[in-house]
């Protein structure tokens, strides 16, 4: 089956640090990748849609300068949380959709980010 | 009105029971329907993927789509404690481009 690898799985760092999270599709090409944020016992909240070779599309209320997204290849997208603060602590999940039309998203295992 | 409605539960059943999870939706253009299972502190895992109306079976899981009623279901037979998780429905349409619409998830606990 389609596999999406997300790294790191856990990050604990000091306030003001920038954190980079990688999302890779291991056995398929993904023109589009998605970044979500999930709070405890809540559903997924779409942050941005990342398209290979072009700028990401951010959802309303998500700061572009805070959450930098790069999708440089068909198998890799990165999310950088810049100058992270405690309120950025959350569970971040990426997903990738195969290039073929109508294919479902496949999710990574998430990154638990804790800012002290 | 939300695009996709899903009862958040929680739902608690004894081991061996048949579980029925449901979502309703408002956009008649939705053609692709998915069910994901999410364990605590993990990403969602694709369980079932169906196109248009009808039933699809995979082991103990059956996905059912009724486009006339805008209603989808996931049935779990002979439920096991390992099925305890949150189940998310999702759907999309060709004319929504890359956009997927998710339900809020139903929390299921199967009691041994």
mmCIF file with all atom_site columns, C-alpha atoms in Angstrom:
data_model
loop_
_atom_site.group_PDB
_atom_site.id
_atom_site.type_symbol
_atom_site.label_atom_id
_atom_site.label_alt_id
_atom_site.label_comp_id
_atom_site.label_asym_id
_atom_site.label_entity_id
_atom_site.label_seq_id
_atom_site.pdbx_PDB_ins_code
_atom_site.Cartn_x
_atom_site.Cartn_y
_atom_site.Cartn_z
_atom_site.occupancy
_atom_site.B_iso_or_equiv
_atom_site.pdbx_formal_charge
_atom_site.auth_seq_id
_atom_site.auth_comp_id
_atom_site.auth_asym_id
_atom_site.auth_atom_id
_atom_site.pdbx_PDB_model_num
ATOM 1   C CA . UNK A 1 1   ? 0.000   0.000  0.000   1.00 0.00 ? 1   UNK A CA 1
ATOM 2   C CA . UNK A 1 2   ? 0.930   3.650  -0.278  1.00 0.00 ? 2   UNK A CA 1
ATOM 3   C CA . UNK A 1 3   ? 3.328   4.716  2.443   1.00 0.00 ? 3   UNK A CA 1
ATOM 4   C CA . UNK A 1 4   ? 3.953   8.206  3.736   1.00 0.00 ? 4   UNK A CA 1
ATOM 5   C CA . UNK A 1 5   ? 6.849   8.793  6.073   1.00 0.00 ? 5   UNK A CA 1
ATOM 6   C CA . UNK A 1 6   ? 6.864   11.764 8.432   1.00 0.00 ? 6   UNK A CA 1
ATOM 7   C CA . UNK A 1 7   ? 9.904   12.788 10.425  1.00 0.00 ? 7   UNK A CA 1
ATOM 8   C CA . UNK A 1 8   ? 10.560  13.514 13.231  1.00 0.00 ? 8   UNK A CA 1
ATOM 9   C CA . UNK A 1 9   ? 7.800   11.873 15.247  1.00 0.00 ? 9   UNK A CA 1
ATOM 10  C CA . UNK A 1 10  ? 8.506   13.906 18.356  1.00 0.00 ? 10  UNK A CA 1
ATOM 11  C CA . UNK A 1 11  ? 10.149  17.272 18.938  1.00 0.00 ? 11  UNK A CA 1
ATOM 12  C CA . UNK A 1 12  ? 10.713  19.089 22.204  1.00 0.00 ? 12  UNK A CA 1
ATOM 13  C CA . UNK A 1 13  ? 12.466  22.418 21.960  1.00 0.00 ? 13  UNK A CA 1
ATOM 14  C CA . UNK A 1 14  ? 12.775  25.854 23.484  1.00 0.00 ? 14  UNK A CA 1
ATOM 15  C CA . UNK A 1 15  ? 10.647  28.828 22.564  1.00 0.00 ? 15  UNK A CA 1
ATOM 16  C CA . UNK A 1 16  ? 12.093  30.768 19.623  1.00 0.00 ? 16  UNK A CA 1
ATOM 17  C CA . UNK A 1 17  ? 13.486  27.703 17.863  1.00 0.00 ? 17  UNK A CA 1
ATOM 18  C CA . UNK A 1 18  ? 12.526  26.905 14.279  1.00 0.00 ? 18  UNK A CA 1
ATOM 19  C CA . UNK A 1 19  ? 11.453  23.323 13.650  1.00 0.00 ? 19  UNK A CA 1
ATOM 20  C CA . UNK A 1 20  ? 11.400  21.516 10.309  1.00 0.00 ? 20  UNK A CA 1
ATOM 21  C CA . UNK A 1 21  ? 9.119   18.545 9.667   1.00 0.00 ? 21  UNK A CA 1
ATOM 22  C CA . UNK A 1 22  ? 9.565   16.340 6.607   1.00 0.00 ? 22  UNK A CA 1
ATOM 23  C CA . UNK A 1 23  ? 6.902   14.413 4.751   1.00 0.00 ? 23  UNK A CA 1
ATOM 24  C CA . UNK A 1 24  ? 7.877   11.844 2.133   1.00 0.00 ? 24  UNK A CA 1
ATOM 25  C CA . UNK A 1 25  ? 5.809   9.622  -0.104  1.00 0.00 ? 25  UNK A CA 1
ATOM 26  C CA . UNK A 1 26  ? 7.886   6.449  -0.268  1.00 0.00 ? 26  UNK A CA 1
ATOM 27  C CA . UNK A 1 27  ? 6.313   4.430  -3.062  1.00 0.00 ? 27  UNK A CA 1
ATOM 28  C CA . UNK A 1 28  ? 4.330   6.906  -5.138  1.00 0.00 ? 28  UNK A CA 1
ATOM 29  C CA . UNK A 1 29  ? 4.592   10.371 -6.595  1.00 0.00 ? 29  UNK A CA 1
ATOM 30  C CA . UNK A 1 30  ? 2.492   13.061 -4.976  1.00 0.00 ? 30  UNK A CA 1
ATOM 31  C CA . UNK A 1 31  ? 1.771   16.277 -6.810  1.00 0.00 ? 31  UNK A CA 1
ATOM 32  C CA . UNK A 1 32  ? -0.174  17.424 -3.807  1.00 0.00 ? 32  UNK A CA 1
ATOM 33  C CA . UNK A 1 33  ? 0.581   17.109 -0.126  1.00 0.00 ? 33  UNK A CA 1
ATOM 34  C CA . UNK A 1 34  ? -1.447  18.433 2.769   1.00 0.00 ? 34  UNK A CA 1
ATOM 35  C CA . UNK A 1 35  ? -0.499  19.681 6.218   1.00 0.00 ? 35  UNK A CA 1
ATOM 36  C CA . UNK A 1 36  ? -2.875  19.344 9.139   1.00 0.00 ? 36  UNK A CA 1
ATOM 37  C CA . UNK A 1 37  ? -2.872  20.298 12.764  1.00 0.00 ? 37  UNK A CA 1
ATOM 38  C CA . UNK A 1 38  ? -4.786  18.298 15.339  1.00 0.00 ? 38  UNK A CA 1
ATOM 39  C CA . UNK A 1 39  ? -5.584  19.256 18.920  1.00 0.00 ? 39  UNK A CA 1
ATOM 40  C CA . UNK A 1 40  ? -6.372  16.560 21.511  1.00 0.00 ? 40  UNK A CA 1
ATOM 41  C CA . UNK A 1 41  ? -9.683  14.810 20.895  1.00 0.00 ? 41  UNK A CA 1
ATOM 42  C CA . UNK A 1 42  ? -10.420 17.044 17.917  1.00 0.00 ? 42  UNK A CA 1
ATOM 43  C CA . UNK A 1 43  ? -10.557 16.397 14.211  1.00 0.00 ? 43  UNK A CA 1
ATOM 44  C CA . UNK A 1 44  ? -7.982  17.330 11.606  1.00 0.00 ? 44  UNK A CA 1
ATOM 45  C CA . UNK A 1 45  ? -7.623  20.994 10.798  1.00 0.00 ? 45  UNK A CA 1
ATOM 46  C CA . UNK A 1 46  ? -6.243  21.642 7.322   1.00 0.00 ? 46  UNK A CA 1
ATOM 47  C CA . UNK A 1 47  ? -3.469  24.219 7.445   1.00 0.00 ? 47  UNK A CA 1
ATOM 48  C CA . UNK A 1 48  ? -2.239  24.292 3.874   1.00 0.00 ? 48  UNK A CA 1
ATOM 49  C CA . UNK A 1 49  ? -2.139  22.451 0.578   1.00 0.00 ? 49  UNK A CA 1
ATOM 50  C CA . UNK A 1 50  ? 1.296   22.008 -0.891  1.00 0.00 ? 50  UNK A CA 1
ATOM 51  C CA . UNK A 1 51  ? 1.733   21.673 -4.651  1.00 0.00 ? 51  UNK A CA 1
ATOM 52  C CA . UNK A 1 52  ? 5.012   20.510 -6.149  1.00 0.00 ? 52  UNK A CA 1
ATOM 53  C CA . UNK A 1 53  ? 6.866   23.338 -7.796  1.00 0.00 ? 53  UNK A CA 1
ATOM 54  C CA . UNK A 1 54  ? 4.508   26.105 -6.736  1.00 0.00 ? 54  UNK A CA 1
ATOM 55  C CA . UNK A 1 55  ? 3.554   28.101 -3.673  1.00 0.00 ? 55  UNK A CA 1
ATOM 56  C CA . UNK A 1 56  ? 1.439   26.454 -1.020  1.00 0.00 ? 56  UNK A CA 1
ATOM 57  C CA . UNK A 1 57  ? -2.177  27.457 -0.528  1.00 0.00 ? 57  UNK A CA 1
ATOM 58  C CA . UNK A 1 58  ? -2.883  28.359 3.085   1.00 0.00 ? 58  UNK A CA 1
ATOM 59  C CA . UNK A 1 59  ? -6.208  28.108 4.861   1.00 0.00 ? 59  UNK A CA 1
ATOM 60  C CA . UNK A 1 60  ? -7.752  31.191 6.379   1.00 0.00 ? 60  UNK A CA 1
ATOM 61  C CA . UNK A 1 61  ? -6.134  32.137 9.649   1.00 0.00 ? 61  UNK A CA 1
ATOM 62  C CA . UNK A 1 62  ? -2.889  30.231 9.048   1.00 0.00 ? 62  UNK A CA 1
ATOM 63  C CA . UNK A 1 63  ? 0.150   32.505 8.974   1.00 0.00 ? 63  UNK A CA 1
ATOM 64  C CA . UNK A 1 64  ? 2.287   31.909 5.892   1.00 0.00 ? 64  UNK A CA 1
ATOM 65  C CA . UNK A 1 65  ? 5.376   33.432 7.486   1.00 0.00 ? 65  UNK A CA 1
ATOM 66  C CA . UNK A 1 66  ? 4.963   31.297 10.568  1.00 0.00 ? 66  UNK A CA 1
ATOM 67  C CA . UNK A 1 67  ? 4.425   27.993 8.816   1.00 0.00 ? 67  UNK A CA 1
ATOM 68  C CA . UNK A 1 68  ? 6.744   27.801 5.820   1.00 0.00 ? 68  UNK A CA 1
ATOM 69  C CA . UNK A 1 69  ? 5.983   25.040 3.356   1.00 0.00 ? 69  UNK A CA 1
ATOM 70  C CA . UNK A 1 70  ? 8.270   23.802 0.634   1.00 0.00 ? 70  UNK A CA 1
ATOM 71  C CA . UNK A 1 71  ? 7.362   21.080 -1.880  1.00 0.00 ? 71  UNK A CA 1
ATOM 72  C CA . UNK A 1 72  ? 10.505  20.780 -3.925  1.00 0.00 ? 72  UNK A CA 1
ATOM 73  C CA . UNK A 1 73  ? 9.944   17.322 -5.410  1.00 0.00 ? 73  UNK A CA 1
ATOM 74  C CA . UNK A 1 74  ? 7.145   14.870 -6.127  1.00 0.00 ? 74  UNK A CA 1
ATOM 75  C CA . UNK A 1 75  ? 8.008   12.898 -3.010  1.00 0.00 ? 75  UNK A CA 1
ATOM 76  C CA . UNK A 1 76  ? 8.976   15.488 -0.417  1.00 0.00 ? 76  UNK A CA 1
ATOM 77  C CA . UNK A 1 77  ? 7.258   18.372 1.328   1.00 0.00 ? 77  UNK A CA 1
ATOM 78  C CA . UNK A 1 78  ? 8.546   20.178 4.400   1.00 0.00 ? 78  UNK A CA 1
ATOM 79  C CA . UNK A 1 79  ? 6.829   22.303 7.014   1.00 0.00 ? 79  UNK A CA 1
ATOM 80  C CA . UNK A 1 80  ? 8.975   24.691 9.014   1.00 0.00 ? 80  UNK A CA 1
ATOM 81  C CA . UNK A 1 81  ? 7.488   26.217 12.135  1.00 0.00 ? 81  UNK A CA 1
ATOM 82  C CA . UNK A 1 82  ? 9.475   29.414 12.500  1.00 0.00 ? 82  UNK A CA 1
ATOM 83  C CA . UNK A 1 83  ? 10.287  30.951 15.868  1.00 0.00 ? 83  UNK A CA 1
ATOM 84  C CA . UNK A 1 84  ? 8.003   28.472 17.595  1.00 0.00 ? 84  UNK A CA 1
ATOM 85  C CA . UNK A 1 85  ? 6.166   29.444 20.765  1.00 0.00 ? 85  UNK A CA 1
ATOM 86  C CA . UNK A 1 86  ? 4.267   27.334 23.314  1.00 0.00 ? 86  UNK A CA 1
ATOM 87  C CA . UNK A 1 87  ? 0.959   27.998 21.529  1.00 0.00 ? 87  UNK A CA 1
ATOM 88  C CA . UNK A 1 88  ? 2.399   26.225 18.468  1.00 0.00 ? 88  UNK A CA 1
ATOM 89  C CA . UNK A 1 89  ? 2.610   22.999 20.453  1.00 0.00 ? 89  UNK A CA 1
ATOM 90  C CA . UNK A 1 90  ? 0.364   20.507 18.702  1.00 0.00 ? 90  UNK A CA 1
ATOM 91  C CA . UNK A 1 91  ? 0.203   17.316 16.652  1.00 0.00 ? 91  UNK A CA 1
ATOM 92  C CA . UNK A 1 92  ? 1.099   18.027 13.013  1.00 0.00 ? 92  UNK A CA 1
ATOM 93  C CA . UNK A 1 93  ? 0.156   15.487 10.359  1.00 0.00 ? 93  UNK A CA 1
ATOM 94  C CA . UNK A 1 94  ? 0.994   15.441 6.670   1.00 0.00 ? 94  UNK A CA 1
ATOM 95  C CA . UNK A 1 95  ? -0.708  13.530 3.916   1.00 0.00 ? 95  UNK A CA 1
ATOM 96  C CA . UNK A 1 96  ? 0.041   12.888 0.274   1.00 0.00 ? 96  UNK A CA 1
ATOM 97  C CA . UNK A 1 97  ? -2.252  12.154 -2.612  1.00 0.00 ? 97  UNK A CA 1
ATOM 98  C CA . UNK A 1 98  ? -1.042  10.145 -5.617  1.00 0.00 ? 98  UNK A CA 1
ATOM 99  C CA . UNK A 1 99  ? -0.951  12.067 -8.865  1.00 0.00 ? 99  UNK A CA 1
ATOM 100 C CA . UNK A 1 100 ? -3.813  10.042 -10.392 1.00 0.00 ? 100 UNK A CA 1
ATOM 101 C CA . UNK A 1 101 ? -7.175  11.786 -10.218 1.00 0.00 ? 101 UNK A CA 1
ATOM 102 C CA . UNK A 1 102 ? -9.564  10.634 -7.533  1.00 0.00 ? 102 UNK A CA 1
ATOM 103 C CA . UNK A 1 103 ? -6.991  8.840  -5.393  1.00 0.00 ? 103 UNK A CA 1
ATOM 104 C CA . UNK A 1 104 ? -7.320  9.074  -1.593  1.00 0.00 ? 104 UNK A CA 1
ATOM 105 C CA . UNK A 1 105 ? -4.889  10.799 0.720   1.00 0.00 ? 105 UNK A CA 1
ATOM 106 C CA . UNK A 1 106 ? -2.399  8.730  2.672   1.00 0.00 ? 106 UNK A CA 1
ATOM 107 C CA . UNK A 1 107 ? -1.238  10.068 5.991   1.00 0.00 ? 107 UNK A CA 1
ATOM 108 C CA . UNK A 1 108 ? 2.052   10.138 7.818   1.00 0.00 ? 108 UNK A CA 1
ATOM 109 C CA . UNK A 1 109 ? 2.221   9.151  11.466  1.00 0.00 ? 109 UNK A CA 1
ATOM 110 C CA . UNK A 1 110 ? 2.329   12.722 12.693  1.00 0.00 ? 110 UNK A CA 1
ATOM 111 C CA . UNK A 1 111 ? 4.808   14.869 14.593  1.00 0.00 ? 111 UNK A CA 1
ATOM 112 C CA . UNK A 1 112 ? 4.165   15.778 18.191  1.00 0.00 ? 112 UNK A CA 1
ATOM 113 C CA . UNK A 1 113 ? 5.660   19.221 18.741  1.00 0.00 ? 113 UNK A CA 1
ATOM 114 C CA . UNK A 1 114 ? 6.172   20.561 22.257  1.00 0.00 ? 114 UNK A CA 1
ATOM 115 C CA . UNK A 1 115 ? 7.566   24.046 22.744  1.00 0.00 ? 115 UNK A CA 1
ATOM 116 C CA . UNK A 1 116 ? 8.832   24.813 26.226  1.00 0.00 ? 116 UNK A CA 1
ATOM 117 C CA . UNK B 2 1   ? -24.323 23.600 7.314   1.00 0.00 ? 1   UNK B CA 1
ATOM 118 C CA . UNK B 2 2   ? -21.132 21.587 7.329   1.00 0.00 ? 2   UNK B CA 1
ATOM 119 C CA . UNK B 2 3   ? -20.211 19.698 4.187   1.00 0.00 ? 3   UNK B CA 1
ATOM 120 C CA . UNK B 2 4   ? -19.844 16.460 6.146   1.00 0.00 ? 4   UNK B CA 1
ATOM 121 C CA . UNK B 2 5   ? -21.602 15.531 9.391   1.00 0.00 ? 5   UNK B CA 1
ATOM 122 C CA . UNK B 2 6   ? -20.423 12.731 11.645  1.00 0.00 ? 6   UNK B CA 1
ATOM 123 C CA . UNK B 2 7   ? -21.581 11.873 15.143  1.00 0.00 ? 7   UNK B CA 1
ATOM 124 C CA . UNK B 2 8   ? -18.508 12.186 17.397  1.00 0.00 ? 8   UNK B CA 1
ATOM 125 C CA . UNK B 2 9   ? -19.769 9.562  19.846  1.00 0.00 ? 9   UNK B CA 1
ATOM 126 C CA . UNK B 2 10  ? -18.195 8.216  21.954  1.00 0.00 ? 10  UNK B CA 1
ATOM 127 C CA . UNK B 2 11  ? -19.469 4.796  21.001  1.00 0.00 ? 11  UNK B CA 1
ATOM 128 C CA . UNK B 2 12  ? -18.859 1.861  23.314  1.00 0.00 ? 12  UNK B CA 1
ATOM 129 C CA . UNK B 2 13  ? -19.684 -1.728 22.339  1.00 0.00 ? 13  UNK B CA 1
ATOM 130 C CA . UNK B 2 14  ? -18.887 -5.202 23.702  1.00 0.00 ? 14  UNK B CA 1
ATOM 131 C CA . UNK B 2 15  ? -16.411 -7.391 21.866  1.00 0.00 ? 15  UNK B CA 1
ATOM 132 C CA . UNK B 2 16  ? -18.016 -9.298 19.029  1.00 0.00 ? 16  UNK B CA 1
ATOM 133 C CA . UNK B 2 17  ? -20.714 -6.707 18.354  1.00 0.00 ? 17  UNK B CA 1
ATOM 134 C CA . UNK B 2 18  ? -21.475 -5.281 14.935  1.00 0.00 ? 18  UNK B CA 1
ATOM 135 C CA . UNK B 2 19  ? -20.557 -1.613 14.771  1.00 0.00 ? 19  UNK B CA 1
ATOM 136 C CA . UNK B 2 20  ? -22.216 0.872  12.454  1.00 0.00 ? 20  UNK B CA 1
ATOM 137 C CA . UNK B 2 21  ? -20.549 4.216  11.807  1.00 0.00 ? 21  UNK B CA 1
ATOM 138 C CA . UNK B 2 22  ? -22.194 6.830  9.636   1.00 0.00 ? 22  UNK B CA 1
ATOM 139 C CA . UNK B 2 23  ? -21.690 10.143 7.868   1.00 0.00 ? 23  UNK B CA 1
ATOM 140 C CA . UNK B 2 24  ? -24.058 12.376 5.988   1.00 0.00 ? 24  UNK B CA 1
ATOM 141 C CA . UNK B 2 25  ? -23.091 15.002 3.464   1.00 0.00 ? 25  UNK B CA 1
ATOM 142 C CA . UNK B 2 26  ? -24.640 17.844 1.552   1.00 0.00 ? 26  UNK B CA 1
ATOM 143 C CA . UNK B 2 27  ? -22.678 18.071 -1.703  1.00 0.00 ? 27  UNK B CA 1
ATOM 144 C CA . UNK B 2 28  ? -24.205 15.800 -4.320  1.00 0.00 ? 28  UNK B CA 1
ATOM 145 C CA . UNK B 2 29  ? -21.019 16.110 -6.406  1.00 0.00 ? 29  UNK B CA 1
ATOM 146 C CA . UNK B 2 30  ? -19.033 13.947 -3.990  1.00 0.00 ? 30  UNK B CA 1
ATOM 147 C CA . UNK B 2 31  ? -17.978 10.756 -5.759  1.00 0.00 ? 31  UNK B CA 1
ATOM 148 C CA . UNK B 2 32  ? -15.066 9.413  -3.747  1.00 0.00 ? 32  UNK B CA 1
ATOM 149 C CA . UNK B 2 33  ? -15.649 8.182  -0.217  1.00 0.00 ? 33  UNK B CA 1
ATOM 150 C CA . UNK B 2 34  ? -13.093 7.095  2.320   1.00 0.00 ? 34  UNK B CA 1
ATOM 151 C CA . UNK B 2 35  ? -12.947 5.756  5.842   1.00 0.00 ? 35  UNK B CA 1
ATOM 152 C CA . UNK B 2 36  ? -9.860  6.252  7.961   1.00 0.00 ? 36  UNK B CA 1
ATOM 153 C CA . UNK B 2 37  ? -8.971  4.756  11.337  1.00 0.00 ? 37  UNK B CA 1
ATOM 154 C CA . UNK B 2 38  ? -6.866  6.814  13.720  1.00 0.00 ? 38  UNK B CA 1
ATOM 155 C CA . UNK B 2 39  ? -5.275  5.401  16.833  1.00 0.00 ? 39  UNK B CA 1
ATOM 156 C CA . UNK B 2 40  ? -4.269  7.777  19.587  1.00 0.00 ? 40  UNK B CA 1
ATOM 157 C CA . UNK B 2 41  ? -1.137  9.781  18.724  1.00 0.00 ? 41  UNK B CA 1
ATOM 158 C CA . UNK B 2 42  ? -0.935  8.306  15.229  1.00 0.00 ? 42  UNK B CA 1
ATOM 159 C CA . UNK B 2 43  ? -1.844  9.519  11.775  1.00 0.00 ? 43  UNK B CA 1
ATOM 160 C CA . UNK B 2 44  ? -5.068  8.313  10.130  1.00 0.00 ? 44  UNK B CA 1
ATOM 161 C CA . UNK B 2 45  ? -4.828  5.009  8.269   1.00 0.00 ? 45  UNK B CA 1
ATOM 162 C CA . UNK B 2 46  ? -6.886  4.424  5.138   1.00 0.00 ? 46  UNK B CA 1
ATOM 163 C CA . UNK B 2 47  ? -9.362  1.588  5.733   1.00 0.00 ? 47  UNK B CA 1
ATOM 164 C CA . UNK B 2 48  ? -11.780 1.744  2.836   1.00 0.00 ? 48  UNK B CA 1
ATOM 165 C CA . UNK B 2 49  ? -12.021 3.682  -0.399  1.00 0.00 ? 49  UNK B CA 1
ATOM 166 C CA . UNK B 2 50  ? -15.073 3.591  -2.627  1.00 0.00 ? 50  UNK B CA 1
ATOM 167 C CA . UNK B 2 51  ? -16.195 5.343  -5.746  1.00 0.00 ? 51  UNK B CA 1
ATOM 168 C CA . UNK B 2 52  ? -19.849 6.280  -6.288  1.00 0.00 ? 52  UNK B CA 1
ATOM 169 C CA . UNK B 2 53  ? -22.662 4.192  -4.791  1.00 0.00 ? 53  UNK B CA 1
ATOM 170 C CA . UNK B 2 54  ? -22.658 0.620  -3.603  1.00 0.00 ? 54  UNK B CA 1
ATOM 171 C CA . UNK B 2 55  ? -20.973 -1.671 -1.122  1.00 0.00 ? 55  UNK B CA 1
ATOM 172 C CA . UNK B 2 56  ? -17.372 -2.680 -0.672  1.00 0.00 ? 56  UNK B CA 1
ATOM 173 C CA . UNK B 2 57  ? -16.199 -5.413 1.655   1.00 0.00 ? 57  UNK B CA 1
ATOM 174 C CA . UNK B 2 58  ? -12.735 -6.041 3.068   1.00 0.00 ? 58  UNK B CA 1
ATOM 175 C CA . UNK B 2 59  ? -12.499 -8.672 5.769   1.00 0.00 ? 59  UNK B CA 1
ATOM 176 C CA . UNK B 2 60  ? -14.599 -7.592 8.739   1.00 0.00 ? 60  UNK B CA 1
ATOM 177 C CA . UNK B 2 61  ? -15.204 -4.153 7.247   1.00 0.00 ? 61  UNK B CA 1
ATOM 178 C CA . UNK B 2 62  ? -17.980 -3.145 4.848   1.00 0.00 ? 62  UNK B CA 1
ATOM 179 C CA . UNK B 2 63  ? -18.349 0.332  3.405   1.00 0.00 ? 63  UNK B CA 1
ATOM 180 C CA . UNK B 2 64  ? -21.701 1.368  2.039   1.00 0.00 ? 64  UNK B CA 1
ATOM 181 C CA . UNK B 2 65  ? -22.525 4.462  -0.012  1.00 0.00 ? 65  UNK B CA 1
ATOM 182 C CA . UNK B 2 66  ? -26.056 5.672  -0.679  1.00 0.00 ? 66  UNK B CA 1
ATOM 183 C CA . UNK B 2 67  ? -25.728 8.709  -2.924  1.00 0.00 ? 67  UNK B CA 1
ATOM 184 C CA . UNK B 2 68  ? -29.492 9.205  -3.187  1.00 0.00 ? 68  UNK B CA 1
ATOM 185 C CA . UNK B 2 69  ? -29.649 9.763  0.575   1.00 0.00 ? 69  UNK B CA 1
ATOM 186 C CA . UNK B 2 70  ? -26.175 11.352 0.792   1.00 0.00 ? 70  UNK B CA 1
ATOM 187 C CA . UNK B 2 71  ? -25.288 8.845  3.458   1.00 0.00 ? 71  UNK B CA 1
ATOM 188 C CA . UNK B 2 72  ? -22.285 6.592  3.931   1.00 0.00 ? 72  UNK B CA 1
ATOM 189 C CA . UNK B 2 73  ? -21.677 3.839  6.461   1.00 0.00 ? 73  UNK B CA 1
ATOM 190 C CA . UNK B 2 74  ? -18.885 1.680  7.741   1.00 0.00 ? 74  UNK B CA 1
ATOM 191 C CA . UNK B 2 75  ? -19.815 -1.638 9.332   1.00 0.00 ? 75  UNK B CA 1
ATOM 192 C CA . UNK B 2 76  ? -17.394 -3.584 11.494  1.00 0.00 ? 76  UNK B CA 1
ATOM 193 C CA . UNK B 2 77  ? -18.320 -7.219 12.128  1.00 0.00 ? 77  UNK B CA 1
ATOM 194 C CA . UNK B 2 78  ? -17.067 -9.234 15.088  1.00 0.00 ? 78  UNK B CA 1
ATOM 195 C CA . UNK B 2 79  ? -15.542 -6.127 16.619  1.00 0.00 ? 79  UNK B CA 1
ATOM 196 C CA . UNK B 2 80  ? -12.298 -6.543 18.528  1.00 0.00 ? 80  UNK B CA 1
ATOM 197 C CA . UNK B 2 81  ? -10.648 -4.446 21.244  1.00 0.00 ? 81  UNK B CA 1
ATOM 198 C CA . UNK B 2 82  ? -7.993  -3.571 18.657  1.00 0.00 ? 82  UNK B CA 1
ATOM 199 C CA . UNK B 2 83  ? -10.720 -1.781 16.676  1.00 0.00 ? 83  UNK B CA 1
ATOM 200 C CA . UNK B 2 84  ? -10.897 0.831  19.440  1.00 0.00 ? 84  UNK B CA 1
ATOM 201 C CA . UNK B 2 85  ? -9.927  4.045  17.666  1.00 0.00 ? 85  UNK B CA 1
ATOM 202 C CA . UNK B 2 86  ? -11.393 7.155  16.086  1.00 0.00 ? 86  UNK B CA 1
ATOM 203 C CA . UNK B 2 87  ? -12.967 6.608  12.675  1.00 0.00 ? 87  UNK B CA 1
ATOM 204 C CA . UNK B 2 88  ? -13.019 9.459  10.177  1.00 0.00 ? 88  UNK B CA 1
ATOM 205 C CA . UNK B 2 89  ? -15.060 9.624  7.030   1.00 0.00 ? 89  UNK B CA 1
ATOM 206 C CA . UNK B 2 90  ? -13.809 11.687 4.106   1.00 0.00 ? 90  UNK B CA 1
ATOM 207 C CA . UNK B 2 91  ? -15.046 12.509 0.650   1.00 0.00 ? 91  UNK B CA 1
ATOM 208 C CA . UNK B 2 92  ? -14.134 14.449 -2.444  1.00 0.00 ? 92  UNK B CA 1
ATOM 209 C CA . UNK B 2 93  ? -15.320 15.267 -5.936  1.00 0.00 ? 93  UNK B CA 1
ATOM 210 C CA . UNK B 2 94  ? -13.582 15.855 -9.232  1.00 0.00 ? 94  UNK B CA 1
ATOM 211 C CA . UNK B 2 95  ? -14.833 19.435 -9.323  1.00 0.00 ? 95  UNK B CA 1
ATOM 212 C CA . UNK B 2 96  ? -13.406 20.222 -5.870  1.00 0.00 ? 96  UNK B CA 1
ATOM 213 C CA . UNK B 2 97  ? -9.891  19.718 -7.167  1.00 0.00 ? 97  UNK B CA 1
ATOM 214 C CA . UNK B 2 98  ? -7.600  18.650 -4.368  1.00 0.00 ? 98  UNK B CA 1
ATOM 215 C CA . UNK B 2 99  ? -10.041 19.418 -1.605  1.00 0.00 ? 99  UNK B CA 1
ATOM 216 C CA . UNK B 2 100 ? -11.098 16.628 0.720   1.00 0.00 ? 100 UNK B CA 1
ATOM 217 C CA . UNK B 2 101 ? -13.847 17.019 3.284   1.00 0.00 ? 101 UNK B CA 1
ATOM 218 C CA . UNK B 2 102 ? -13.522 15.186 6.576   1.00 0.00 ? 102 UNK B CA 1
ATOM 219 C CA . UNK B 2 103 ? -16.026 14.301 9.253   1.00 0.00 ? 103 UNK B CA 1
ATOM 220 C CA . UNK B 2 104 ? -15.121 15.157 12.817  1.00 0.00 ? 104 UNK B CA 1
ATOM 221 C CA . UNK B 2 105 ? -14.515 11.488 13.650  1.00 0.00 ? 105 UNK B CA 1
ATOM 222 C CA . UNK B 2 106 ? -16.342 8.945  15.820  1.00 0.00 ? 106 UNK B CA 1
ATOM 223 C CA . UNK B 2 107 ? -14.552 7.585  18.873  1.00 0.00 ? 107 UNK B CA 1
ATOM 224 C CA . UNK B 2 108 ? -15.116 3.843  19.254  1.00 0.00 ? 108 UNK B CA 1
ATOM 225 C CA . UNK B 2 109 ? -14.262 1.653  22.235  1.00 0.00 ? 109 UNK B CA 1
ATOM 226 C CA . UNK B 2 110 ? -14.673 -2.114 22.037  1.00 0.00 ? 110 UNK B CA 1
ATOM 227 C CA . UNK B 2 111 ? -14.861 -3.589 25.510  1.00 0.00 ? 111 UNK B CA 1
ATOM 228 C CA . UNK B 2 112 ? -13.334 -7.058 26.018  1.00 0.00 ? 112 UNK B CA 1
#
